[in-house]
Amino acid sequence: MSSSTVGNEEEKLYPSPLASHDDIVKDPSVFWDTLRRFHLLLSTKFMIPVIGGKELDLHVLYVEVTRRSGYEKVVAEKKWREVGTVFRFSATTTSASFVLRKHYRNLLYHYEQVHFFNVKGPLYSPSSDSFSGSKHSWRSELAIVEYSPKPVTHTKGSKPQGRGTIEGKFECGYLVSVKVGSEVLRGVLYHPEELVPPPTVPQNGNAIVPYGCKPHHSGRRRRRNKRKWDPNYPKPNRSGYNFFFAERHYKLKSLYPNREREFTKMIGQSWNSLSPEERMVYQNIGLRDKERYKRELKEYKEKMKIMQNLEVAAPRNLTGSVLNGSQRMA
């Protein structure tokens, strides 16, 4: 739906059902196929939401809500918390009921009207709507969550207190959220040139980190800084998983250009599904690259040592030449 039609749903009509409700409930593939086509027919954007670092299963959400007679019934009877228990969110995921209601309304409400209630005619917003003050204030950008944080003021001498949560990880950084008072701020924390570790290494994706903590500089970070001013420093080696990640990322980017935030999870699942023989191919590449790095690092250090010896010897030769010249003049 273009921006000219935002807020004017009377001009949009519900399409015909793409499948029966029973088939949608029984077969998740039918649900995903019809849901994507439904948003395409309405010209609305569609992305799978991520909660607590994991993709929200919209099929399960649709089934649970329609089992309870639909969106407006669940809102009226305040059953969103009951629906949320099915997903077993982590303890760090707050306001799950609100988030589920928001995503259902944005992504599934009109789909429900067509496939569960067989509604025809113009689009309309739910009658019980806590997200807007008017009936027709629903916007077409269904999958985009807009956030305009209120300015946080602090009295003189006070320090803002907050806690941060890592919601997800990707090749160049982390998806994080920070709660300061009643405000929840979300963003991306980048770390350029960071190598991606294999997913088999245990990681705490919902770790709590202190607000405003200073970064720890490891030996590897110092080595990376050295490369910035010395272009001759050898390129660090990569693991077999890093080679696999780069190969899969290139392919996925050409197939799904608008789903990059999902690539890390998809690649991790592909890596875990490889057989030992298939994984050994990439691990051998990583071992060869490690040997390459050791060899180049050894050569680099030998060259640096030779250059340092030449720099030390040069002043001595120059001093000796000056002394010999002065003796001849005398």
Short mmCIF file of C-alpha atoms in Angstrom, two decimals:
data_model
loop_
_atom_site.label_atom_id
_atom_site.label_comp_id
_atom_site.label_asym_id
_atom_site.label_seq_id
_atom_site.Cartn_x
_atom_site.Cartn_y
_atom_site.Cartn_z
CA MET A 1 0.00 0.00 0.00
CA SER A 2 1.52 3.33 -0.98
CA SER A 3 1.83 6.28 1.39
CA SER A 4 -1.02 8.06 -0.39
CA THR A 5 -3.45 5.43 0.82
CA VAL A 6 -2.28 5.38 4.43
CA GLY A 7 -5.13 6.11 6.78
CA ASN A 8 -7.72 5.68 4.00
CA GLU A 9 -8.63 2.00 4.18
CA GLU A 10 -12.04 2.51 2.60
CA GLU A 11 -10.28 2.43 -0.79
CA LYS A 12 -8.80 -1.01 -0.09
CA LEU A 13 -10.88 -4.15 -0.34
CA TYR A 14 -10.22 -7.50 1.26
CA PRO A 15 -9.08 -10.13 -1.29
CA SER A 16 -10.70 -13.55 -1.57
CA PRO A 17 -9.39 -16.29 0.78
CA LEU A 18 -6.26 -17.99 -0.56
CA ALA A 19 -6.95 -21.23 1.34
CA SER A 20 -9.41 -22.62 3.85
CA HIS A 21 -8.87 -21.96 7.55
CA ASP A 22 -8.62 -25.71 8.27
CA ASP A 23 -5.84 -26.17 5.72
CA ILE A 24 -3.98 -23.16 7.12
CA VAL A 25 -4.12 -24.52 10.66
CA LYS A 26 -3.07 -28.04 9.66
CA ASP A 27 -0.23 -27.15 7.28
CA PRO A 28 2.32 -24.45 8.26
CA SER A 29 3.63 -24.33 4.68
CA VAL A 30 0.15 -23.35 3.43
CA PHE A 31 0.02 -20.66 6.12
CA TRP A 32 3.39 -19.10 5.22
CA ASP A 33 2.68 -19.23 1.50
CA THR A 34 -0.76 -17.62 1.79
CA LEU A 35 0.42 -15.04 4.34
CA ARG A 36 3.20 -13.78 2.07
CA ARG A 37 0.85 -13.70 -0.92
CA PHE A 38 -1.78 -11.91 1.17
CA HIS A 39 0.62 -9.09 2.07
CA LEU A 40 1.70 -8.95 -1.56
CA LEU A 41 -1.93 -8.49 -2.65
CA LEU A 42 -2.37 -5.67 -0.13
CA SER A 43 1.01 -4.14 -1.14
CA THR A 44 2.16 -4.17 2.47
CA LYS A 45 5.64 -4.90 3.74
CA PHE A 46 6.19 -8.19 5.53
CA MET A 47 9.01 -9.35 7.80
CA ILE A 48 9.12 -12.03 10.48
CA PRO A 49 9.46 -10.37 13.92
CA VAL A 50 12.31 -11.32 16.24
CA ILE A 51 11.68 -11.58 20.00
CA GLY A 52 14.50 -12.37 22.40
CA GLY A 53 16.84 -13.19 19.52
CA LYS A 54 14.42 -15.75 18.02
CA GLU A 55 11.95 -15.49 15.15
CA LEU A 56 8.33 -15.35 16.23
CA ASP A 57 6.35 -18.31 14.90
CA LEU A 58 3.41 -16.47 13.35
CA HIS A 59 1.66 -19.75 12.46
CA VAL A 60 1.52 -20.78 16.12
CA LEU A 61 0.35 -17.28 17.05
CA TYR A 62 -2.43 -17.38 14.43
CA VAL A 63 -3.59 -20.83 15.55
CA GLU A 64 -3.65 -19.91 19.24
CA VAL A 65 -5.57 -16.67 18.68
CA THR A 66 -8.16 -18.15 16.29
CA ARG A 67 -8.64 -21.06 18.73
CA ARG A 68 -9.82 -18.38 21.14
CA SER A 69 -12.27 -16.88 18.59
CA GLY A 70 -9.97 -14.27 17.07
CA TYR A 71 -8.13 -11.06 17.88
CA GLU A 72 -10.98 -8.96 19.27
CA LYS A 73 -12.17 -11.78 21.53
CA VAL A 74 -8.66 -12.26 22.95
CA VAL A 75 -8.38 -8.50 23.53
CA ALA A 76 -11.79 -8.27 25.20
CA GLU A 77 -11.12 -11.22 27.51
CA LYS A 78 -7.47 -10.21 28.13
CA LYS A 79 -6.04 -13.58 27.10
CA TRP A 80 -2.75 -12.39 25.56
CA ARG A 81 -0.77 -13.62 28.54
CA GLU A 82 -2.39 -17.03 28.11
CA VAL A 83 -1.40 -17.01 24.43
CA GLY A 84 2.17 -15.99 25.37
CA THR A 85 2.68 -19.03 27.62
CA VAL A 86 2.74 -21.22 24.50
CA PHE A 87 5.97 -19.57 23.28
CA ARG A 88 7.94 -19.99 26.54
CA PHE A 89 9.83 -16.72 26.18
CA SER A 90 13.00 -16.22 28.20
CA ALA A 91 12.88 -14.36 31.50
CA THR A 92 14.56 -11.34 29.88
CA THR A 93 11.69 -10.88 27.42
CA THR A 94 9.42 -8.26 28.97
CA SER A 95 5.96 -7.10 27.90
CA ALA A 96 5.40 -10.29 25.88
CA SER A 97 1.63 -9.82 25.86
CA PHE A 98 1.92 -6.31 24.41
CA VAL A 99 4.45 -7.41 21.78
CA LEU A 100 2.34 -10.40 20.67
CA ARG A 101 -0.76 -8.24 20.40
CA LYS A 102 1.10 -5.60 18.40
CA HIS A 103 2.60 -8.11 15.92
CA TYR A 104 -0.71 -9.94 15.52
CA ARG A 105 -2.54 -6.73 14.80
CA ASN A 106 0.09 -5.55 12.31
CA LEU A 107 0.69 -8.83 10.49
CA LEU A 108 -2.28 -11.16 11.04
CA TYR A 109 -5.43 -9.19 11.85
CA HIS A 110 -6.57 -8.60 8.25
CA TYR A 111 -5.41 -12.10 7.31
CA GLU A 112 -7.65 -13.41 10.10
CA GLN A 113 -10.62 -11.39 8.86
CA VAL A 114 -10.41 -13.00 5.42
CA HIS A 115 -9.45 -16.57 6.27
CA PHE A 116 -11.15 -17.07 9.65
CA PHE A 117 -14.22 -14.82 9.45
CA ASN A 118 -14.54 -14.72 5.60
CA VAL A 119 -14.99 -10.94 5.70
CA LYS A 120 -15.44 -9.12 2.40
CA GLY A 121 -15.42 -5.46 1.48
CA PRO A 122 -13.21 -2.57 2.66
CA LEU A 123 -10.42 -2.96 5.20
CA TYR A 124 -11.02 -1.70 8.71
CA SER A 125 -9.16 -1.62 12.00
CA PRO A 126 -10.24 -3.61 15.07
CA SER A 127 -12.86 -1.85 17.17
CA SER A 128 -10.89 -2.34 20.38
CA ASP A 129 -7.58 -0.67 19.52
CA SER A 130 -5.16 0.54 22.16
CA PHE A 131 -2.54 1.50 19.61
CA SER A 132 -4.40 4.45 18.13
CA GLY A 133 -7.12 6.87 19.07
CA SER A 134 -9.21 6.61 15.91
CA LYS A 135 -10.66 3.72 13.99
CA HIS A 136 -8.89 4.41 10.72
CA SER A 137 -5.44 5.35 11.94
CA TRP A 138 -3.97 1.95 11.03
CA ARG A 139 -0.90 2.29 8.79
CA SER A 140 0.09 0.12 5.84
CA GLU A 141 3.72 -0.48 6.88
CA LEU A 142 2.69 -3.62 8.75
CA ALA A 143 6.10 -5.04 9.52
CA ILE A 144 7.84 -1.82 10.56
CA VAL A 145 7.74 -0.89 14.23
CA GLU A 146 8.32 2.82 14.71
CA TYR A 147 9.84 4.04 17.96
CA SER A 148 10.15 7.67 19.07
CA PRO A 149 11.72 7.69 22.54
CA LYS A 150 10.77 10.43 24.94
CA PRO A 151 13.62 12.68 26.07
CA VAL A 152 15.06 11.50 29.38
CA THR A 153 15.93 14.31 31.75
CA HIS A 154 18.21 13.95 34.75
CA THR A 155 18.73 16.27 37.69
CA LYS A 156 22.16 17.74 38.28
CA GLY A 157 24.52 15.26 39.89
CA SER A 158 22.39 12.21 39.07
CA LYS A 159 23.54 9.45 36.75
CA PRO A 160 21.23 7.48 34.44
CA GLN A 161 20.85 3.85 35.46
CA GLY A 162 20.07 1.16 32.92
CA ARG A 163 20.60 -2.43 31.89
CA GLY A 164 21.34 -3.77 28.44
CA THR A 165 20.33 -7.04 26.81
CA ILE A 166 21.89 -8.72 23.77
CA GLU A 167 18.88 -9.68 21.63
CA GLY A 168 20.83 -11.27 18.77
CA LYS A 169 24.19 -11.55 17.05
CA PHE A 170 25.29 -11.15 13.43
CA GLU A 171 28.55 -10.98 11.50
CA CYS A 172 29.52 -7.42 12.42
CA GLY A 173 27.99 -6.94 15.86
CA TYR A 174 25.00 -7.38 18.13
CA LEU A 175 21.32 -6.40 18.27
CA VAL A 176 20.91 -4.84 21.71
CA SER A 177 18.28 -3.18 23.86
CA VAL A 178 18.88 -0.90 26.84
CA LYS A 179 16.26 -0.06 29.44
CA VAL A 180 16.68 3.38 31.01
CA GLY A 181 13.93 4.07 33.48
CA SER A 182 10.66 3.29 31.71
CA GLU A 183 12.16 3.67 28.23
CA VAL A 184 13.50 0.73 26.20
CA LEU A 185 16.04 1.74 23.55
CA ARG A 186 16.97 -0.65 20.76
CA GLY A 187 19.88 -0.49 18.36
CA VAL A 188 22.91 -2.15 16.80
CA LEU A 189 26.36 -2.46 18.40
CA TYR A 190 29.02 -2.89 15.70
CA HIS A 191 32.48 -4.40 15.99
CA PRO A 192 34.15 -4.18 12.52
CA GLU A 193 36.37 -7.02 11.34
CA GLU A 194 35.21 -9.28 14.19
CA LEU A 195 35.50 -12.92 13.21
CA VAL A 196 32.32 -14.97 13.59
CA PRO A 197 32.74 -17.95 15.95
CA PRO A 198 31.06 -21.28 15.19
CA PRO A 199 27.56 -21.66 16.65
CA THR A 200 28.63 -24.84 18.47
CA VAL A 201 30.44 -22.69 21.04
CA PRO A 202 28.00 -22.03 23.91
CA GLN A 203 26.85 -18.44 23.86
CA ASN A 204 24.46 -16.60 26.11
CA GLY A 205 22.33 -14.65 23.62
CA ASN A 206 20.33 -12.98 26.43
CA ALA A 207 23.26 -12.00 28.64
CA ILE A 208 22.73 -8.92 30.76
CA VAL A 209 25.50 -6.36 30.42
CA PRO A 210 25.97 -3.24 32.58
CA TYR A 211 25.00 0.09 31.05
CA GLY A 212 27.98 2.21 30.06
CA CYS A 213 30.67 -0.42 30.71
CA LYS A 214 34.12 0.07 29.19
CA PRO A 215 35.21 -2.36 26.45
CA HIS A 216 37.91 -4.87 27.29
CA HIS A 217 40.92 -4.69 25.00
CA SER A 218 42.37 -8.14 24.40
CA GLY A 219 45.63 -9.08 22.77
CA ARG A 220 43.84 -9.78 19.51
CA ARG A 221 42.43 -6.24 19.52
CA ARG A 222 45.94 -4.80 19.88
CA ARG A 223 47.12 -6.97 17.00
CA ARG A 224 44.23 -5.73 14.85
CA ASN A 225 45.15 -2.12 15.64
CA LYS A 226 48.68 -2.84 14.54
CA ARG A 227 47.46 -3.89 11.13
CA LYS A 228 45.78 -0.53 10.62
CA TRP A 229 49.05 1.35 10.44
CA ASP A 230 51.19 -1.44 8.97
CA PRO A 231 49.78 -2.68 5.64
CA ASN A 232 52.47 -5.38 5.47
CA TYR A 233 51.20 -7.14 8.59
CA PRO A 234 49.78 -10.56 7.53
CA LYS A 235 46.04 -11.03 7.43
CA PRO A 236 44.83 -13.12 10.44
CA ASN A 237 43.63 -16.62 9.71
CA ARG A 238 39.96 -17.59 9.66
CA SER A 239 38.31 -20.71 11.00
CA GLY A 240 36.56 -23.27 8.84
CA TYR A 241 33.22 -21.89 10.01
CA ASN A 242 34.19 -18.39 8.89
CA PHE A 243 34.87 -19.67 5.37
CA PHE A 244 31.53 -21.51 5.41
CA PHE A 245 29.79 -18.39 6.74
CA ALA A 246 31.22 -16.17 3.98
CA GLU A 247 30.21 -18.66 1.27
CA ARG A 248 26.65 -19.10 2.55
CA HIS A 249 26.19 -15.38 3.25
CA TYR A 250 27.06 -14.54 -0.37
CA LYS A 251 24.49 -17.04 -1.66
CA LEU A 252 21.73 -15.98 0.76
CA LYS A 253 22.25 -12.30 0.00
CA SER A 254 21.48 -12.92 -3.67
CA LEU A 255 18.43 -15.09 -2.83
CA TYR A 256 16.97 -13.05 0.04
CA PRO A 257 18.30 -9.46 -0.19
CA ASN A 258 15.77 -8.14 2.35
CA ARG A 259 16.31 -10.75 5.08
CA GLU A 260 19.93 -10.16 6.13
CA ARG A 261 19.04 -10.01 9.83
CA GLU A 262 18.04 -13.70 9.58
CA PHE A 263 21.21 -14.89 7.84
CA THR A 264 23.26 -15.66 10.96
CA LYS A 265 20.60 -18.02 12.31
CA MET A 266 20.05 -19.66 8.91
CA ILE A 267 23.79 -20.18 8.38
CA GLY A 268 24.22 -21.56 11.89
CA GLN A 269 21.47 -24.11 11.28
CA SER A 270 23.07 -25.07 7.94
CA TRP A 271 26.44 -25.56 9.65
CA ASN A 272 24.95 -27.77 12.37
CA SER A 273 23.19 -29.90 9.74
CA LEU A 274 26.42 -30.68 7.84
CA SER A 275 27.79 -34.20 8.05
CA PRO A 276 31.27 -34.68 9.62
CA GLU A 277 32.74 -35.24 6.16
CA GLU A 278 31.18 -32.02 4.77
CA ARG A 279 32.29 -30.02 7.78
CA MET A 280 35.83 -31.41 7.50
CA VAL A 281 36.18 -29.77 4.06
CA TYR A 282 35.84 -26.30 5.59
CA GLN A 283 37.89 -27.18 8.67
CA ASN A 284 40.75 -28.26 6.41
CA ILE A 285 40.52 -24.92 4.62
CA GLY A 286 40.74 -23.21 7.99
CA LEU A 287 43.80 -25.28 8.96
CA ARG A 288 45.55 -24.37 5.71
CA ASP A 289 44.76 -20.71 6.30
CA LYS A 290 46.18 -21.02 9.82
CA GLU A 291 49.41 -22.43 8.43
CA ARG A 292 49.48 -19.60 5.90
CA TYR A 293 49.14 -17.03 8.66
CA LYS A 294 51.92 -18.63 10.76
CA ARG A 295 54.24 -18.70 7.76
CA GLU A 296 53.54 -15.09 6.77
CA LEU A 297 53.84 -13.92 10.39
CA LYS A 298 57.24 -15.60 10.72
CA GLU A 299 58.45 -13.98 7.48
CA TYR A 300 57.09 -10.62 8.64
CA LYS A 301 58.94 -10.81 11.96
CA GLU A 302 62.18 -11.79 10.21
CA LYS A 303 61.88 -8.80 7.87
CA MET A 304 61.14 -6.47 10.78
CA LYS A 305 64.19 -7.80 12.62
CA ILE A 306 66.43 -7.23 9.58
CA MET A 307 65.08 -3.70 9.15
CA GLN A 308 65.71 -2.91 12.82
CA ASN A 309 69.30 -4.16 12.54
CA LEU A 310 69.84 -2.01 9.47
CA GLU A 311 68.42 1.03 11.26
CA VAL A 312 70.80 0.46 14.18
CA ALA A 313 73.81 -0.14 11.92
CA ALA A 314 73.19 2.91 9.70
CA PRO A 315 74.02 5.57 12.37
CA ARG A 316 77.20 3.67 13.30
CA ASN A 317 78.41 3.61 9.69
CA LEU A 318 77.59 7.28 9.32
CA THR A 319 79.55 8.13 12.51
CA GLY A 320 82.54 6.10 11.32
CA SER A 321 82.55 7.85 7.96
CA VAL A 322 82.50 11.28 9.63
CA LEU A 323 85.41 10.36 11.91
CA ASN A 324 87.53 9.02 9.04
CA GLY A 325 86.86 12.19 7.05
CA SER A 326 87.90 14.44 9.90
CA GLN A 327 91.12 12.48 10.47
CA ARG A 328 92.06 12.82 6.78
CA MET A 329 91.45 16.58 6.89
CA ALA A 330 93.68 16.84 9.97
#
